[in-house]
PDB file of C-alpha atoms in Angstrom:
ATOM      1  CA  MET A  25       1.983  18.436  30.380  1.00  0.00           C
ATOM      2  CA  VAL A  26       2.908  20.411  33.505  1.00  0.00           C
ATOM      3  CA  LEU A  27       2.712  23.676  31.581  1.00  0.00           C
ATOM      4  CA  LEU A  28      -0.686  22.776  30.194  1.00  0.00           C
ATOM      5  CA  LEU A  29      -1.977  21.808  33.636  1.00  0.00           C
ATOM      6  CA  GLY A  30      -0.526  25.047  35.093  1.00  0.00           C
ATOM      7  CA  ALA A  31      -2.213  27.088  32.387  1.00  0.00           C
ATOM      8  CA  VAL A  32      -5.540  25.454  33.138  1.00  0.00           C
ATOM      9  CA  LEU A  33      -5.187  25.954  36.917  1.00  0.00           C
ATOM     10  CA  CYS A  34      -4.100  29.595  36.565  1.00  0.00           C
ATOM     11  CA  ALA A  35      -6.777  30.542  34.060  1.00  0.00           C
ATOM     12  CA  PRO A  36      -9.501  32.849  35.327  1.00  0.00           C
ATOM     13  CA  PRO A  37     -12.618  31.016  36.413  1.00  0.00           C
ATOM     14  CA  LEU A  38     -15.214  30.608  33.724  1.00  0.00           C
ATOM     15  CA  ALA A  39     -18.542  32.231  34.254  1.00  0.00           C
ATOM     16  CA  TYR A  40     -20.819  29.229  34.020  1.00  0.00           C
ATOM     17  CA  ALA A  41     -23.902  31.334  34.546  1.00  0.00           C
ATOM     18  CA  GLN A  42     -23.490  33.071  31.211  1.00  0.00           C
ATOM     19  CA  THR A  43     -25.983  32.031  28.620  1.00  0.00           C
ATOM     20  CA  ALA A  44     -23.820  31.903  25.559  1.00  0.00           C
ATOM     21  CA  PRO A  45     -25.268  30.083  22.615  1.00  0.00           C
ATOM     22  CA  ALA A  46     -24.129  26.496  22.268  1.00  0.00           C
ATOM     23  CA  PRO A  47     -21.335  26.157  19.772  1.00  0.00           C
ATOM     24  CA  ALA A  48     -22.426  25.015  16.347  1.00  0.00           C
ATOM     25  CA  PRO A  49     -21.443  21.490  15.478  1.00  0.00           C
ATOM     26  CA  ALA A  50     -18.202  21.272  13.543  1.00  0.00           C
ATOM     27  CA  PRO A  51     -18.817  21.177   9.821  1.00  0.00           C
ATOM     28  CA  ALA A  52     -18.105  17.908   8.071  1.00  0.00           C
ATOM     29  CA  LEU A  53     -14.548  17.790   6.884  1.00  0.00           C
ATOM     30  CA  THR A  54     -14.702  18.267   3.119  1.00  0.00           C
ATOM     31  CA  ALA A  55     -11.148  19.382   2.518  1.00  0.00           C
ATOM     32  CA  PRO A  56      -8.364  16.787   2.405  1.00  0.00           C
ATOM     33  CA  PHE A  57      -6.307  16.209   5.513  1.00  0.00           C
ATOM     34  CA  GLN A  58      -3.976  19.168   6.082  1.00  0.00           C
ATOM     35  CA  SER A  59      -0.581  18.783   7.718  1.00  0.00           C
ATOM     36  CA  PRO A  60       2.785  20.514   7.346  1.00  0.00           C
ATOM     37  CA  ILE A  61       4.535  17.133   7.577  1.00  0.00           C
ATOM     38  CA  VAL A  62       3.395  13.902   5.961  1.00  0.00           C
ATOM     39  CA  ALA A  63       5.047  10.519   5.825  1.00  0.00           C
ATOM     40  CA  ILE A  64       5.375   7.578   3.476  1.00  0.00           C
ATOM     41  CA  ASP A  65       6.843   4.129   3.768  1.00  0.00           C
ATOM     42  CA  GLN A  66       9.274   4.280   0.846  1.00  0.00           C
ATOM     43  CA  GLN A  67       9.788   0.530   0.652  1.00  0.00           C
ATOM     44  CA  ARG A  68       6.059  -0.179   0.688  1.00  0.00           C
ATOM     45  CA  LEU A  69       5.443   2.629  -1.792  1.00  0.00           C
ATOM     46  CA  PHE A  70       7.605   0.742  -4.293  1.00  0.00           C
ATOM     47  CA  THR A  71       6.738  -2.875  -3.457  1.00  0.00           C
ATOM     48  CA  ASP A  72       2.961  -2.354  -3.211  1.00  0.00           C
ATOM     49  CA  SER A  73       2.651  -0.191  -6.325  1.00  0.00           C
ATOM     50  CA  ALA A  74       1.745  -1.770  -9.673  1.00  0.00           C
ATOM     51  CA  PHE A  75       5.084  -0.519 -11.013  1.00  0.00           C
ATOM     52  CA  GLY A  76       7.037  -2.118  -8.157  1.00  0.00           C
ATOM     53  CA  LYS A  77       5.077  -5.369  -8.323  1.00  0.00           C
ATOM     54  CA  ALA A  78       5.735  -5.673 -12.080  1.00  0.00           C
ATOM     55  CA  SER A  79       9.414  -4.886 -11.585  1.00  0.00           C
ATOM     56  CA  LEU A  80       9.815  -7.377  -8.742  1.00  0.00           C
ATOM     57  CA  THR A  81       7.899 -10.073 -10.640  1.00  0.00           C
ATOM     58  CA  ALA A  82      10.187  -9.688 -13.661  1.00  0.00           C
ATOM     59  CA  LEU A  83      13.301  -9.698 -11.479  1.00  0.00           C
ATOM     60  CA  GLU A  84      12.127 -12.759  -9.544  1.00  0.00           C
ATOM     61  CA  ALA A  85      11.481 -14.608 -12.821  1.00  0.00           C
ATOM     62  CA  ALA A  86      14.958 -13.682 -14.074  1.00  0.00           C
ATOM     63  CA  SER A  87      16.457 -14.776 -10.759  1.00  0.00           C
ATOM     64  CA  ARG A  88      14.651 -18.127 -10.913  1.00  0.00           C
ATOM     65  CA  ALA A  89      15.880 -18.626 -14.473  1.00  0.00           C
ATOM     66  CA  LEU A  90      19.439 -17.860 -13.366  1.00  0.00           C
ATOM     67  CA  GLN A  91      19.152 -20.302 -10.455  1.00  0.00           C
ATOM     68  CA  SER A  92      17.839 -22.982 -12.808  1.00  0.00           C
ATOM     69  CA  GLU A  93      20.730 -22.318 -15.185  1.00  0.00           C
ATOM     70  CA  ILE A  94      23.197 -22.538 -12.296  1.00  0.00           C
ATOM     71  CA  ARG A  95      21.775 -25.859 -11.112  1.00  0.00           C
ATOM     72  CA  GLN A  96      21.968 -27.332 -14.631  1.00  0.00           C
ATOM     73  CA  ILE A  97      25.527 -26.149 -15.223  1.00  0.00           C
ATOM     74  CA  GLU A  98      26.609 -27.345 -11.772  1.00  0.00           C
ATOM     75  CA  SER A  99      25.200 -30.776 -12.578  1.00  0.00           C
ATOM     76  CA  ASP A 100      27.072 -30.807 -15.906  1.00  0.00           C
ATOM     77  CA  LEU A 101      30.278 -29.695 -14.179  1.00  0.00           C
ATOM     78  CA  GLU A 102      29.978 -32.446 -11.565  1.00  0.00           C
ATOM     79  CA  ILE A 103      29.757 -35.054 -14.331  1.00  0.00           C
ATOM     80  CA  GLU A 104      32.713 -33.481 -16.137  1.00  0.00           C
ATOM     81  CA  GLU A 105      34.728 -33.396 -12.903  1.00  0.00           C
ATOM     82  CA  ARG A 106      33.950 -37.067 -12.222  1.00  0.00           C
ATOM     83  CA  LEU A 107      35.098 -38.041 -15.713  1.00  0.00           C
ATOM     84  CA  LEU A 108      38.243 -35.961 -15.287  1.00  0.00           C
ATOM     85  CA  THR A 109      38.940 -37.637 -11.945  1.00  0.00           C
ATOM     86  CA  GLU A 110      38.579 -41.066 -13.587  1.00  0.00           C
ATOM     87  CA  ARG A 111      41.013 -40.038 -16.345  1.00  0.00           C
ATOM     88  CA  ARG A 112      43.526 -38.960 -13.738  1.00  0.00           C
ATOM     89  CA  ALA A 113      44.222 -42.600 -12.880  1.00  0.00           C
ATOM     90  CA  THR A 114      45.040 -43.440 -16.526  1.00  0.00           C
ATOM     91  CA  LEU A 115      46.983 -40.320 -17.594  1.00  0.00           C
ATOM     92  CA  PRO A 116      50.500 -39.292 -16.749  1.00  0.00           C
ATOM     93  CA  PRO A 117      50.669 -36.152 -14.559  1.00  0.00           C
ATOM     94  CA  ALA A 118      52.066 -34.060 -17.438  1.00  0.00           C
ATOM     95  CA  GLU A 119      48.987 -34.806 -19.582  1.00  0.00           C
ATOM     96  CA  PHE A 120      46.471 -34.530 -16.729  1.00  0.00           C
ATOM     97  CA  ALA A 121      47.692 -31.166 -15.378  1.00  0.00           C
ATOM     98  CA  PRO A 122      46.608 -29.107 -18.443  1.00  0.00           C
ATOM     99  CA  LEU A 123      43.183 -30.822 -18.446  1.00  0.00           C
ATOM    100  CA  ALA A 124      42.678 -30.067 -14.744  1.00  0.00           C
ATOM    101  CA  SER A 125      43.837 -26.489 -15.229  1.00  0.00           C
ATOM    102  CA  ALA A 126      41.466 -26.007 -18.178  1.00  0.00           C
ATOM    103  CA  PHE A 127      38.588 -27.388 -16.096  1.00  0.00           C
ATOM    104  CA  ASP A 128      39.434 -25.038 -13.213  1.00  0.00           C
ATOM    105  CA  ASP A 129      39.565 -22.076 -15.625  1.00  0.00           C
ATOM    106  CA  LYS A 130      36.192 -23.094 -17.064  1.00  0.00           C
ATOM    107  CA  VAL A 131      34.627 -23.265 -13.571  1.00  0.00           C
ATOM    108  CA  GLU A 132      36.068 -19.869 -12.614  1.00  0.00           C
ATOM    109  CA  GLY A 133      34.782 -18.344 -15.864  1.00  0.00           C
ATOM    110  CA  ILE A 134      31.303 -19.718 -15.248  1.00  0.00           C
ATOM    111  CA  ARG A 135      31.282 -18.410 -11.671  1.00  0.00           C
ATOM    112  CA  ALA A 136      32.409 -14.991 -12.890  1.00  0.00           C
ATOM    113  CA  ALA A 137      29.605 -14.964 -15.474  1.00  0.00           C
ATOM    114  CA  TRP A 138      27.064 -15.872 -12.779  1.00  0.00           C
ATOM    115  CA  GLY A 139      28.394 -13.074 -10.592  1.00  0.00           C
ATOM    116  CA  ILE A 140      27.932 -10.610 -13.444  1.00  0.00           C
ATOM    117  CA  LYS A 141      24.368 -11.815 -14.082  1.00  0.00           C
ATOM    118  CA  ASP A 142      23.553 -11.559 -10.368  1.00  0.00           C
ATOM    119  CA  ARG A 143      24.965  -8.019 -10.192  1.00  0.00           C
ATOM    120  CA  ASP A 144      22.985  -7.121 -13.323  1.00  0.00           C
ATOM    121  CA  LEU A 145      19.770  -8.266 -11.632  1.00  0.00           C
ATOM    122  CA  LYS A 146      20.549  -6.183  -8.548  1.00  0.00           C
ATOM    123  CA  ARG A 147      21.453  -3.214 -10.721  1.00  0.00           C
ATOM    124  CA  GLN A 148      18.185  -3.597 -12.623  1.00  0.00           C
ATOM    125  CA  ARG A 149      16.245  -3.516  -9.341  1.00  0.00           C
ATOM    126  CA  ASP A 150      18.109  -0.351  -8.335  1.00  0.00           C
ATOM    127  CA  LEU A 151      17.423   1.198 -11.752  1.00  0.00           C
ATOM    128  CA  ASP A 152      13.729   0.294 -11.552  1.00  0.00           C
ATOM    129  CA  GLN A 153      13.476   1.792  -8.064  1.00  0.00           C
ATOM    130  CA  GLN A 154      15.286   4.938  -9.186  1.00  0.00           C
ATOM    131  CA  ARG A 155      13.012   5.305 -12.221  1.00  0.00           C
ATOM    132  CA  PHE A 156       9.959   4.732 -10.021  1.00  0.00           C
ATOM    133  CA  PHE A 157      10.954   7.375  -7.491  1.00  0.00           C
ATOM    134  CA  ASP A 158      11.992   9.822 -10.237  1.00  0.00           C
ATOM    135  CA  GLU A 159       8.518   9.484 -11.743  1.00  0.00           C
ATOM    136  CA  ALA A 160       6.760   9.434  -8.359  1.00  0.00           C
ATOM    137  CA  VAL A 161       8.333  12.643  -7.019  1.00  0.00           C
ATOM    138  CA  PRO A 162       6.068  15.029  -8.983  1.00  0.00           C
ATOM    139  CA  ILE A 163       3.017  13.042  -7.874  1.00  0.00           C
ATOM    140  CA  LEU A 164       4.147  13.129  -4.251  1.00  0.00           C
ATOM    141  CA  ALA A 165       4.879  16.862  -4.540  1.00  0.00           C
ATOM    142  CA  GLU A 166       1.366  17.424  -5.879  1.00  0.00           C
ATOM    143  CA  MET A 167      -0.108  15.508  -2.953  1.00  0.00           C
ATOM    144  CA  MET A 168       1.990  17.516  -0.514  1.00  0.00           C
ATOM    145  CA  GLN A 169       0.768  20.751  -2.030  1.00  0.00           C
ATOM    146  CA  GLU A 170      -2.856  19.605  -1.780  1.00  0.00           C
ATOM    147  CA  MET A 171      -2.329  18.772   1.895  1.00  0.00           C
ATOM    148  CA  GLY A 172      -0.445  21.956   2.740  1.00  0.00           C
ATOM    149  CA  ALA A 173       2.650  19.908   3.553  1.00  0.00           C
ATOM    150  CA  VAL A 174       6.135  21.350   3.378  1.00  0.00           C
ATOM    151  CA  MET A 175       7.947  18.166   4.324  1.00  0.00           C
ATOM    152  CA  LEU A 176       7.690  14.500   3.383  1.00  0.00           C
ATOM    153  CA  VAL A 177       9.557  12.051   5.600  1.00  0.00           C
ATOM    154  CA  ASP A 178      10.087   8.313   5.548  1.00  0.00           C
ATOM    155  CA  ARG A 179       7.870   6.580   8.083  1.00  0.00           C
ATOM    156  CA  SER A 180      10.841   4.626   9.466  1.00  0.00           C
ATOM    157  CA  THR A 181      12.308   7.856  10.866  1.00  0.00           C
ATOM    158  CA  ILE A 182       9.178   8.777  12.813  1.00  0.00           C
ATOM    159  CA  ILE A 183       8.943   8.042  16.493  1.00  0.00           C
ATOM    160  CA  LEU A 184       5.315   9.053  16.971  1.00  0.00           C
ATOM    161  CA  SER A 185       2.642  10.351  14.622  1.00  0.00           C
ATOM    162  CA  LEU A 186      -1.016  10.142  13.791  1.00  0.00           C
ATOM    163  CA  ASP A 187      -1.795   7.373  11.322  1.00  0.00           C
ATOM    164  CA  ARG A 188      -3.434   9.828   8.986  1.00  0.00           C
ATOM    165  CA  ALA A 189      -0.079  11.565   8.485  1.00  0.00           C
ATOM    166  CA  ASP A 190       1.023   8.414   6.627  1.00  0.00           C
ATOM    167  CA  ILE A 191      -0.047   8.933   3.019  1.00  0.00           C
ATOM    168  CA  THR A 192       1.556   5.763   1.631  1.00  0.00           C
ATOM    169  CA  GLN A 193      -1.644   4.055   0.455  1.00  0.00           C
ATOM    170  CA  ALA A 194      -3.049   7.251  -1.050  1.00  0.00           C
ATOM    171  CA  ALA A 195       0.272   7.786  -2.825  1.00  0.00           C
ATOM    172  CA  ILE A 196       0.266   4.192  -4.139  1.00  0.00           C
ATOM    173  CA  ASP A 197      -3.277   4.650  -5.450  1.00  0.00           C
ATOM    174  CA  ARG A 198      -2.406   7.886  -7.223  1.00  0.00           C
ATOM    175  CA  ILE A 199       0.897   6.573  -8.600  1.00  0.00           C
ATOM    176  CA  ASP A 200      -0.807   3.417  -9.889  1.00  0.00           C
ATOM    177  CA  ALA A 201      -3.328   5.614 -11.704  1.00  0.00           C
ATOM    178  CA  ARG A 202      -0.555   7.567 -13.450  1.00  0.00           C
ATOM    179  CA  LEU A 203       2.547   5.404 -13.890  1.00  0.00           C
ATOM    180  CA  THR A 204       2.829   2.621 -16.411  1.00  0.00           C
ATOM    181  CA  PRO A 205       4.487  -0.429 -14.873  1.00  0.00           C
ATOM    182  CA  PRO A 206       7.584  -1.770 -16.614  1.00  0.00           C
ATOM    183  CA  ALA A 207       6.943  -4.507 -19.146  1.00  0.00           C
ATOM    184  CA  THR A 208       7.367  -8.035 -17.853  1.00  0.00           C
ATOM    185  CA  PRO A 209       9.085 -10.655 -19.995  1.00  0.00           C
TER     186      PRO A 209
END
């Protein structure tokens, strides 16, 4: 700011008496926005795209189904545990111990299976995101080339920029026009 002010103050005085023709109005901008650096919101790019929405909808449905399964099995296990507790009073410790151990093993096995299913859902989300970005990269590169950009950055890393440098919505629109969303169950 100081340098700019100094440059203005040190500049030779303008000759206001000259009769130069008035500058022509700027032509309407017909070319797309040009910038060496453009930005996208990577998370929004995925979640707001048709591909991302379809992926997230399918994963949410699978997650709800898993939660429903967990609630049902937990209810069944509570009943089984109650019955086992009642049998404890009528069985000698030597007969009850293997039953209790078998029940504990069953519960641990079920929890392990739920953990695997939960990890599979998370892995599927990661795979869907990876596939999306793999397929989106050529589209983003094409947009960069059209805009004269040499760098694409994530919006979260930007401290200050013009809003028009954010091409997220334009990228979503173009990606939606070209990518087929994953099939939903």
